CSV table of N, CA, C and O in Angstrom, one decimal:
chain,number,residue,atom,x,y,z
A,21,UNK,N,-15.4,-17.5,20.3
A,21,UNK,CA,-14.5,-16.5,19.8
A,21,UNK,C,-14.4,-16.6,18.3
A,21,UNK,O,-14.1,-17.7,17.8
A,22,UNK,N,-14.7,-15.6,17.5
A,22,UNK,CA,-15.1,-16.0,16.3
A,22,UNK,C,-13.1,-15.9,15.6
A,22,UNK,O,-12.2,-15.2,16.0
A,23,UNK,N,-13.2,-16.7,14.4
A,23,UNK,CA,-11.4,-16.6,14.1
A,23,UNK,C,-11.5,-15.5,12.9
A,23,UNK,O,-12.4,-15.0,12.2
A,24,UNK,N,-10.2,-15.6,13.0
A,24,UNK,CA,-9.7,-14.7,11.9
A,24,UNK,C,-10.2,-15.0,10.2
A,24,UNK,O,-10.3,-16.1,9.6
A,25,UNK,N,-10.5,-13.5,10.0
A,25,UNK,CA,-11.3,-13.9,8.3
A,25,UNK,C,-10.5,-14.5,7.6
A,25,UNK,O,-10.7,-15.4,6.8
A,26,UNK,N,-9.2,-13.7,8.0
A,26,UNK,CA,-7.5,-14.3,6.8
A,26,UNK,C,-6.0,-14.3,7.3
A,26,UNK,O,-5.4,-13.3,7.7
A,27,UNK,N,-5.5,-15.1,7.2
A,27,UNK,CA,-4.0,-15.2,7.7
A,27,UNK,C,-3.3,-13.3,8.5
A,27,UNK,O,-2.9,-12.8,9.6
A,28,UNK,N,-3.5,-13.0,7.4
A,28,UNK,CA,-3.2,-11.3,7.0
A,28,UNK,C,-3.4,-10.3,8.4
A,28,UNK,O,-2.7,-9.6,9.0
A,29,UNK,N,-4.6,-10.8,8.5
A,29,UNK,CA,-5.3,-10.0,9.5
A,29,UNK,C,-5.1,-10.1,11.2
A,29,UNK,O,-5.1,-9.4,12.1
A,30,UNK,N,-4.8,-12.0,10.8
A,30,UNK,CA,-4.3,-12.5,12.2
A,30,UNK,C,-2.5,-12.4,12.8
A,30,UNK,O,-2.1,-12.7,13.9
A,31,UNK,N,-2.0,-11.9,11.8
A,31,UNK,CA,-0.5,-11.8,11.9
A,31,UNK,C,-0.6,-9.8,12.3
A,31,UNK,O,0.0,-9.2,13.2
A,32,UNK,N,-1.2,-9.4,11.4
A,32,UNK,CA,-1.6,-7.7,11.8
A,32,UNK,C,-1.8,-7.6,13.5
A,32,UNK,O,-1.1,-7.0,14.3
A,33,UNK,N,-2.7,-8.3,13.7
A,33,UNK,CA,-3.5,-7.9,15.1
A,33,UNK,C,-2.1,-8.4,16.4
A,33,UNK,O,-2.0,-7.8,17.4
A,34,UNK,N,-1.0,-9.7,15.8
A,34,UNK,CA,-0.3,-10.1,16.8
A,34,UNK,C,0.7,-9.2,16.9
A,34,UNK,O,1.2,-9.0,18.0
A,35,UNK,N,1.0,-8.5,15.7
A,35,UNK,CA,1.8,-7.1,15.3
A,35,UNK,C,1.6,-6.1,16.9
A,35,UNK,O,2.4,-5.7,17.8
A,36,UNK,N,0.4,-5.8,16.7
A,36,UNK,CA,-0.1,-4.8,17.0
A,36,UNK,C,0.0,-5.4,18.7
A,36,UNK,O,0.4,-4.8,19.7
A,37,UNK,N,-0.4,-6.3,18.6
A,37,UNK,CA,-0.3,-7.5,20.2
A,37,UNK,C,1.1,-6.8,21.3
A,37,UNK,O,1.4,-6.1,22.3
A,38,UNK,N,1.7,-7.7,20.2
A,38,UNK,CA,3.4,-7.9,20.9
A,38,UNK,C,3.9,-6.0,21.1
A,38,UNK,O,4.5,-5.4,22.0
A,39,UNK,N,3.5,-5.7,20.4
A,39,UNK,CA,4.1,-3.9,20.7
A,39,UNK,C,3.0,-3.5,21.9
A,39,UNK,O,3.5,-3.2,23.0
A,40,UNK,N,2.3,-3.4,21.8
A,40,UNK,CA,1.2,-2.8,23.2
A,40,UNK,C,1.7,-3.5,24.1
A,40,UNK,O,1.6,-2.8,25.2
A,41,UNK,N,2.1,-4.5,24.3
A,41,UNK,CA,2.8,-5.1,25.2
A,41,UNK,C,4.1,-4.7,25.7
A,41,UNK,O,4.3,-4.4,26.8
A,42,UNK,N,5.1,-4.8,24.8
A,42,UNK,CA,6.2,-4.0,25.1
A,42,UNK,C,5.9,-3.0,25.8
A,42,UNK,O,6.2,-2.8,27.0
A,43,UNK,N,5.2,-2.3,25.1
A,43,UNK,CA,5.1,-0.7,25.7
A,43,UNK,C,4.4,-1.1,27.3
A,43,UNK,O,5.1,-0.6,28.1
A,44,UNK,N,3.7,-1.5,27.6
A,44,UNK,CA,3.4,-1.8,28.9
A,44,UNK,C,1.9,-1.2,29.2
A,44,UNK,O,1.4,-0.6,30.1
A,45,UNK,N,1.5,-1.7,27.5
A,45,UNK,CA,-0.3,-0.6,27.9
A,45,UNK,C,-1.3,-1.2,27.6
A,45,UNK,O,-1.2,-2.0,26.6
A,46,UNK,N,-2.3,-1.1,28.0
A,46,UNK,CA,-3.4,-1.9,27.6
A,46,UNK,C,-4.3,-1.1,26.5
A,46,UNK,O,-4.4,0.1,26.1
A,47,UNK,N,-5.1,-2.5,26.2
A,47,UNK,CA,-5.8,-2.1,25.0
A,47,UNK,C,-6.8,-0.8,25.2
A,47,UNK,O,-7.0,-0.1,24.2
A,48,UNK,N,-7.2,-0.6,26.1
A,48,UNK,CA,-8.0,0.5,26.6
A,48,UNK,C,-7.0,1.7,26.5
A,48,UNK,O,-7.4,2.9,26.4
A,49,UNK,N,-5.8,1.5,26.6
A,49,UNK,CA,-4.9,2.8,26.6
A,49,UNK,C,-4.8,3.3,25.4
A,49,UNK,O,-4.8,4.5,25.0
A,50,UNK,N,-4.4,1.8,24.8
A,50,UNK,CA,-3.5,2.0,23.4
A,50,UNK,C,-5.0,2.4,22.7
A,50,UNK,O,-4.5,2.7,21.6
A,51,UNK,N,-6.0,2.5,22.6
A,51,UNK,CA,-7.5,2.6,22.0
A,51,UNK,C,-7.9,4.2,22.2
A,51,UNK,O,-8.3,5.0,21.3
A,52,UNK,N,-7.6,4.4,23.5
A,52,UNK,CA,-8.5,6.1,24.1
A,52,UNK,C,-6.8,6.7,23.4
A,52,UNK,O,-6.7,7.1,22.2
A,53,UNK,N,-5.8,6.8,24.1
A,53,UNK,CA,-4.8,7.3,23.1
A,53,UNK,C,-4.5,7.3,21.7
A,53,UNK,O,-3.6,8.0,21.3
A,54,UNK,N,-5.2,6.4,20.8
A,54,UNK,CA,-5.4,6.4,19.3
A,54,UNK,C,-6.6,7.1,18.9
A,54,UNK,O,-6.7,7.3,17.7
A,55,UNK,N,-7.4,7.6,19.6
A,55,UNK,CA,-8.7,7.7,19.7
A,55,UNK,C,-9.5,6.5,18.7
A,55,UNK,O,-10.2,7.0,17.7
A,56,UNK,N,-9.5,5.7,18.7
A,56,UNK,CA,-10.2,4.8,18.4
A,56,UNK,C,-11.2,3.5,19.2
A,56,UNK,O,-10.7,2.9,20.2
A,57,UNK,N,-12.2,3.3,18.8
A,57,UNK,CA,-13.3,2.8,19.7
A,57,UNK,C,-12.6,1.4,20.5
A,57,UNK,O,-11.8,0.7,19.9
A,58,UNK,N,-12.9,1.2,21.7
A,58,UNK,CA,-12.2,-0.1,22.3
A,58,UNK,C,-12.5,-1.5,21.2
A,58,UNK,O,-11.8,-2.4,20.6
A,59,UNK,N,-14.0,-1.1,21.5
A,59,UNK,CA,-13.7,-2.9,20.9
A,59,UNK,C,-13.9,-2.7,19.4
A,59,UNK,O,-14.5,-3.7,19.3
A,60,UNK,N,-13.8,-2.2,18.2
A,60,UNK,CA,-12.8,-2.0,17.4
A,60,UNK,C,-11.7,-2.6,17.7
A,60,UNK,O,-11.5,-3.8,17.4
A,61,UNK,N,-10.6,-1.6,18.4
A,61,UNK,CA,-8.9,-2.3,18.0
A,61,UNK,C,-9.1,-3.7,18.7
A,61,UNK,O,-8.5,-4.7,18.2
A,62,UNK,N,-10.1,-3.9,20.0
A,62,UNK,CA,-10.0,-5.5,20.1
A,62,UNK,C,-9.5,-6.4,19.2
A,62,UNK,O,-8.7,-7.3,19.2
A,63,UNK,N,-10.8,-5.9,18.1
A,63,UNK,CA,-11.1,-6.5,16.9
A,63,UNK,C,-10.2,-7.0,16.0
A,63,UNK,O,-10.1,-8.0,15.4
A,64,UNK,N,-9.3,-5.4,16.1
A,64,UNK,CA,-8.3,-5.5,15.3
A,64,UNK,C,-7.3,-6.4,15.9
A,64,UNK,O,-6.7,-7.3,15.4
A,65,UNK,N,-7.2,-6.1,17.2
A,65,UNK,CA,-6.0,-7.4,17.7
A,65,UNK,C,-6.4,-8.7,17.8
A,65,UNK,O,-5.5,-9.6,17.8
A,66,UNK,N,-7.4,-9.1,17.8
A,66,UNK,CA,-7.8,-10.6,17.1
A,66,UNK,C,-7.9,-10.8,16.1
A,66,UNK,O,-8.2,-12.0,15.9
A,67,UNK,N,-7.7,-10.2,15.2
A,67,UNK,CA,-7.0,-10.3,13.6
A,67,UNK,C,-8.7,-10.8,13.0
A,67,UNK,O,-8.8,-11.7,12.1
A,68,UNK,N,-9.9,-10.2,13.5
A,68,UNK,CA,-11.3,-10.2,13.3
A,68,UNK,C,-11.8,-9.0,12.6
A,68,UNK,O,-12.7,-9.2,11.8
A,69,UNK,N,-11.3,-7.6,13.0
A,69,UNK,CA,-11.6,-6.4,12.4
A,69,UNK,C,-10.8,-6.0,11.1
A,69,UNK,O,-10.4,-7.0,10.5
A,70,UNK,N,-10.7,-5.1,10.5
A,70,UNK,CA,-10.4,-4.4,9.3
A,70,UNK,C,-10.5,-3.2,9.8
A,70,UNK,O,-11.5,-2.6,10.2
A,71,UNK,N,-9.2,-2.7,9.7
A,71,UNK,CA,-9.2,-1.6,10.1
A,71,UNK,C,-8.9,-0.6,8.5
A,71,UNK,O,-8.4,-0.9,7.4
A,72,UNK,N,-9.4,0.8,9.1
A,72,UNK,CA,-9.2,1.5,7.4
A,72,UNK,C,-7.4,1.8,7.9
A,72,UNK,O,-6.8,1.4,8.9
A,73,UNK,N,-6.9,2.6,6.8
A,73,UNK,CA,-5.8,3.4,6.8
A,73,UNK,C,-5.5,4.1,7.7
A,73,UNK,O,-4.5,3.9,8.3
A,74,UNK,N,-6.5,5.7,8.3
A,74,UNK,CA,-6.8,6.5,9.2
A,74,UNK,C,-6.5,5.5,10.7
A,74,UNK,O,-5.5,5.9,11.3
A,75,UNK,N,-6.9,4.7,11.2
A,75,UNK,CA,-7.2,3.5,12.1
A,75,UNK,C,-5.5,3.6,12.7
A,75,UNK,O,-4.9,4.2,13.6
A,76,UNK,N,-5.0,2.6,11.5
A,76,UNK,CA,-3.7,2.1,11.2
A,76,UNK,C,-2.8,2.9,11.5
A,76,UNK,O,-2.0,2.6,12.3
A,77,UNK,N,-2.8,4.1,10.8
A,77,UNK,CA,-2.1,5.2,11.1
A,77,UNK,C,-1.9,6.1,12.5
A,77,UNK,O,-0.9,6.8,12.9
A,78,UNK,N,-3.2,5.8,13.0
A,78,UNK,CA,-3.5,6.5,14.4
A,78,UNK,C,-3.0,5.6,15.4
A,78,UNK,O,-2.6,6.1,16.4
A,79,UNK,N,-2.9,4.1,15.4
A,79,UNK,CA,-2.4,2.9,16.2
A,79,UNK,C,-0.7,2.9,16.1
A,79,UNK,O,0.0,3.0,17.1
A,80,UNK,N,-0.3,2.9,14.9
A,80,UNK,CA,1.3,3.0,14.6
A,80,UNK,C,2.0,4.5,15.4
A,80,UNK,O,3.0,4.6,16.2
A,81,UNK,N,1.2,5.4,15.0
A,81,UNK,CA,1.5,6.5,16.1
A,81,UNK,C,1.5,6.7,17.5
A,81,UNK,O,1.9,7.6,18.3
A,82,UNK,N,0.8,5.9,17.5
A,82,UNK,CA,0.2,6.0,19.1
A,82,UNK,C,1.3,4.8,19.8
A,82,UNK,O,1.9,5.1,20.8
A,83,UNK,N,1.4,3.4,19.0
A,83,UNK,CA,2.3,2.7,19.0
A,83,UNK,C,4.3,3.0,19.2
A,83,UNK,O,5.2,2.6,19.9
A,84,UNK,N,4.0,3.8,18.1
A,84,UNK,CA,5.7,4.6,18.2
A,84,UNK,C,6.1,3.6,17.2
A,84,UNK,O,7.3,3.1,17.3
A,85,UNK,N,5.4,3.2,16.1
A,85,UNK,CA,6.3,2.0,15.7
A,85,UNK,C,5.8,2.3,13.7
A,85,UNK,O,4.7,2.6,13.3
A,86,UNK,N,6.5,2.1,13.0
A,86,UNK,CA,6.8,2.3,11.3
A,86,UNK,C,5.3,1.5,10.9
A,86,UNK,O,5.0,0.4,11.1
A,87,UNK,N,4.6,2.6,10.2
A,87,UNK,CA,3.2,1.1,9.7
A,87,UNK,C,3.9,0.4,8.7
A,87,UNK,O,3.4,-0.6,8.4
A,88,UNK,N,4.9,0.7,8.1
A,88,UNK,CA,5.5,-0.2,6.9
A,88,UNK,C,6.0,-2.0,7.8
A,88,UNK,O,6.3,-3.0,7.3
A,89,UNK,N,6.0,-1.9,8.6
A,89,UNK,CA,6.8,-2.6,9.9
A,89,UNK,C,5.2,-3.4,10.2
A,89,UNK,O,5.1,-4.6,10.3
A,90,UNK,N,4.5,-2.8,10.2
A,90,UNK,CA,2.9,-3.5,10.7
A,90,UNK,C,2.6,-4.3,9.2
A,90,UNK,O,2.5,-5.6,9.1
A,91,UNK,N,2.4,-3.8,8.6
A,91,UNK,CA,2.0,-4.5,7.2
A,91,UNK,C,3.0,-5.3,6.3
A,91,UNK,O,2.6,-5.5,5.1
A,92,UNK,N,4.6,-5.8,7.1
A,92,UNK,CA,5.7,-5.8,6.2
A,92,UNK,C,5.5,-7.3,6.0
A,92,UNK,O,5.5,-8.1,7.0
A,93,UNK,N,5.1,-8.0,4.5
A,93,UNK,CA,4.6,-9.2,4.3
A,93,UNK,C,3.3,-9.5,4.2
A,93,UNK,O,2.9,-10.7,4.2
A,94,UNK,N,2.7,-8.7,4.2
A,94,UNK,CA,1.3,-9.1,4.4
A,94,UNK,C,0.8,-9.5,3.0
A,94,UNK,O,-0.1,-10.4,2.6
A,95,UNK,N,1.2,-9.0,2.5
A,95,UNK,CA,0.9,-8.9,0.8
A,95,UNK,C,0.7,-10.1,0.0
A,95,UNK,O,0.1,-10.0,-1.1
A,96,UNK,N,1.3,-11.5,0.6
A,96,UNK,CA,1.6,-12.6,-0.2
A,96,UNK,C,-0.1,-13.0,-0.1
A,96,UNK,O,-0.9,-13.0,0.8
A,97,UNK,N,0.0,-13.3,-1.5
A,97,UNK,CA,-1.8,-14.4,-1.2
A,97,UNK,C,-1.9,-15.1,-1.1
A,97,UNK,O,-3.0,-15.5,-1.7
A,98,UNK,N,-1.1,-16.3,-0.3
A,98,UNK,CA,-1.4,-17.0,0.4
A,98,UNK,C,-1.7,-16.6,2.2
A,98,UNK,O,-2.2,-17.4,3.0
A,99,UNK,N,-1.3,-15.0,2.4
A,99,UNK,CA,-2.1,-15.1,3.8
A,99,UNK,C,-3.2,-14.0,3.4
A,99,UNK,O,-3.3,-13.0,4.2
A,100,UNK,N,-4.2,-14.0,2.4
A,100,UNK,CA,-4.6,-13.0,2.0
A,100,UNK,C,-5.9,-13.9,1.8
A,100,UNK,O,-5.9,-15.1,1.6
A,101,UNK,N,-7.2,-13.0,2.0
A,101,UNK,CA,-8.6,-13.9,1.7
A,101,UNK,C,-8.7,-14.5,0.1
A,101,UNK,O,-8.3,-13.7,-0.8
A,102,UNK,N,-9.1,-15.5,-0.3
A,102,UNK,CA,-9.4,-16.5,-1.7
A,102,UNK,C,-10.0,-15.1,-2.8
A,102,UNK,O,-11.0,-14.4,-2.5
A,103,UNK,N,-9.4,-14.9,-3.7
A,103,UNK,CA,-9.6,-13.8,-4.3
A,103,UNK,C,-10.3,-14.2,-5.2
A,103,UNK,O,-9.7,-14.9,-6.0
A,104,UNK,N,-11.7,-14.0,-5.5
A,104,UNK,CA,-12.6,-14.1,-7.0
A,104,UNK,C,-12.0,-13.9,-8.1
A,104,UNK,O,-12.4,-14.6,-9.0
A,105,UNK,N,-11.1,-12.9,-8.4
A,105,UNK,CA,-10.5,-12.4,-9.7
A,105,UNK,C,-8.8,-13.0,-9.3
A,105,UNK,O,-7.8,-12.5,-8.8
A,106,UNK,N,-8.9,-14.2,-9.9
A,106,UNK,CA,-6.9,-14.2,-9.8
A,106,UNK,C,-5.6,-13.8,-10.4
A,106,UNK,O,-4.5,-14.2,-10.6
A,107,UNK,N,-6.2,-12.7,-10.7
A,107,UNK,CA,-5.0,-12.1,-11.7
A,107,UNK,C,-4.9,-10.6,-11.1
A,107,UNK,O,-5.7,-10.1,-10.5
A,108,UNK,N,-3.6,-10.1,-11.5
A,108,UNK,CA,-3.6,-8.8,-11.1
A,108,UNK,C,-3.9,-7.7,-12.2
A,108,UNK,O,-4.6,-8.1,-13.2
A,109,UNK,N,-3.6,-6.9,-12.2
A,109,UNK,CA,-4.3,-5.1,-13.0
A,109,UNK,C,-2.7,-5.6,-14.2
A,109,UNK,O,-2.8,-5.6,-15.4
A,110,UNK,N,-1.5,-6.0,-13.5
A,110,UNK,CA,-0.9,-6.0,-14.7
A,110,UNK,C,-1.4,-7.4,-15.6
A,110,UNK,O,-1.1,-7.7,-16.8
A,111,UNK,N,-1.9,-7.9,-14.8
A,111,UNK,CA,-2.8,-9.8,-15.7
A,111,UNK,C,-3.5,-8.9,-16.9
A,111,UNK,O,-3.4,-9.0,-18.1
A,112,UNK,N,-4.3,-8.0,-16.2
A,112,UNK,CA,-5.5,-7.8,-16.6
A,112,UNK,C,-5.0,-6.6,-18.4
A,112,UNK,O,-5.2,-6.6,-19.6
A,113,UNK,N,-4.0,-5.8,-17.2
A,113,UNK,CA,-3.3,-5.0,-18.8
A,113,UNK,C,-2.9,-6.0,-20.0
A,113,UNK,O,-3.5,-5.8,-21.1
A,114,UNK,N,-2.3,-6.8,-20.1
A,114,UNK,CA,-1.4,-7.6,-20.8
A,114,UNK,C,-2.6,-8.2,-21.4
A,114,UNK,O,-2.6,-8.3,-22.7
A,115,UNK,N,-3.5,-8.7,-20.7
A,115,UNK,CA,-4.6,-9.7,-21.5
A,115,UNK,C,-5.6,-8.4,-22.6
A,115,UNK,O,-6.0,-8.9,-23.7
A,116,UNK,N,-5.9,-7.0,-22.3
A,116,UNK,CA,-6.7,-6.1,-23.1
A,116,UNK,C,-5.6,-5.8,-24.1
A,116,UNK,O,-6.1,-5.3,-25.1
A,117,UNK,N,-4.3,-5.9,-24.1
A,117,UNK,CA,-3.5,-5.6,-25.3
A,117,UNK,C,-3.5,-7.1,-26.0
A,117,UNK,O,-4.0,-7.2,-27.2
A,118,UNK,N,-3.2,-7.9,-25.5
A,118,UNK,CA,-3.4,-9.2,-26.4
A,118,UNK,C,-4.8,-8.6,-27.2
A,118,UNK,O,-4.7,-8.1,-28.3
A,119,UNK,N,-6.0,-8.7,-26.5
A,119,UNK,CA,-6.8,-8.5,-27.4
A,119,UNK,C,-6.8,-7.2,-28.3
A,119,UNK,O,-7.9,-6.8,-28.9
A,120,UNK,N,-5.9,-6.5,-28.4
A,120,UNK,CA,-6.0,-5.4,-29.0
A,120,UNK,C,-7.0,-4.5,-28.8
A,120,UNK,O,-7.6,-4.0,-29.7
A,121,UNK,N,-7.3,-4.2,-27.1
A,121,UNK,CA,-7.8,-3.3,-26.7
A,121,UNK,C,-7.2,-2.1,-25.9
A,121,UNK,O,-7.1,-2.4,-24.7
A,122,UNK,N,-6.7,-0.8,-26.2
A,122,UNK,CA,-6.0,-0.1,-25.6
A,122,UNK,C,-7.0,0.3,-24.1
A,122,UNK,O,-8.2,0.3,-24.1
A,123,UNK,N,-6.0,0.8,-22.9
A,123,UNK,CA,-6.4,1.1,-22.1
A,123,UNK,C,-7.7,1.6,-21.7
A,123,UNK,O,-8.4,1.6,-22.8
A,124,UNK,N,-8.3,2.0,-20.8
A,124,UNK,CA,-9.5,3.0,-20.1
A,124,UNK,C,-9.2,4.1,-20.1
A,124,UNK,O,-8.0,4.4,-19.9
A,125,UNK,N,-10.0,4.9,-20.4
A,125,UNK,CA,-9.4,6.3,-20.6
A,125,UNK,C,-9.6,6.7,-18.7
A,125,UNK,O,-10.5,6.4,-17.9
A,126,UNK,N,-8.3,7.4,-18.6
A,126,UNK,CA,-8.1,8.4,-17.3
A,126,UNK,C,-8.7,8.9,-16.6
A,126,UNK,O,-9.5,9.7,-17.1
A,127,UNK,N,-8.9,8.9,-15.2
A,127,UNK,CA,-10.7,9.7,-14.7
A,127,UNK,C,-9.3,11.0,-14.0
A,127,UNK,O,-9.6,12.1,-13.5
């Protein structure tokens, strides 16, 4: 059984676990009524998949349950994959003004 790529993902999928449960439906339910592929949300509920937004939103509905409520904490990076760039966009602002480089222009 292959594990979870990141903390994040494995706490998402138990999210999504423990409510399909409540509700009293299986993955095949909670999948064809999301219209989303079975083994996809498997995926998703083994905290192995990546689901897009569209996905997420179609499960939480189908779910009956707030996606703010699915994703609440997920954010910290310590349950988030080793990030190549460790700084954030405001790291990155603060450091182009130090150098006295104003912003990117606007698309």
């Amino acid at each position: 059984m292959p594990s979870p790529r990141f903390e994040a993902a494995r706490i998402l999928g138990d999210r999504l676990r423990d409510r399909r449960i409540a509700l009293g439906l299986s993955q095949y339910e909670v999948a064809s009524l999301s219209q989303v592929d079975l083994a996809n949300y498997g995926k998703v509920e083994r905290g192995v998949g990546n689901p897009t937004l569209t996905t997420l939103l179609q499960l939480a509905v189908t779910l009956e349950i707030e996606p703010t409520s699915l994703l609440d904490g997920l954010a910290e990076s310590s349950l988030l994959p080793e990030r190549v760039h460790a700084f954030t966009a405001s790291d990155f602002v603060r450091e182009q003004q130090r150098r006295g480089r104003t912003g990117a222009s606007a698309n």
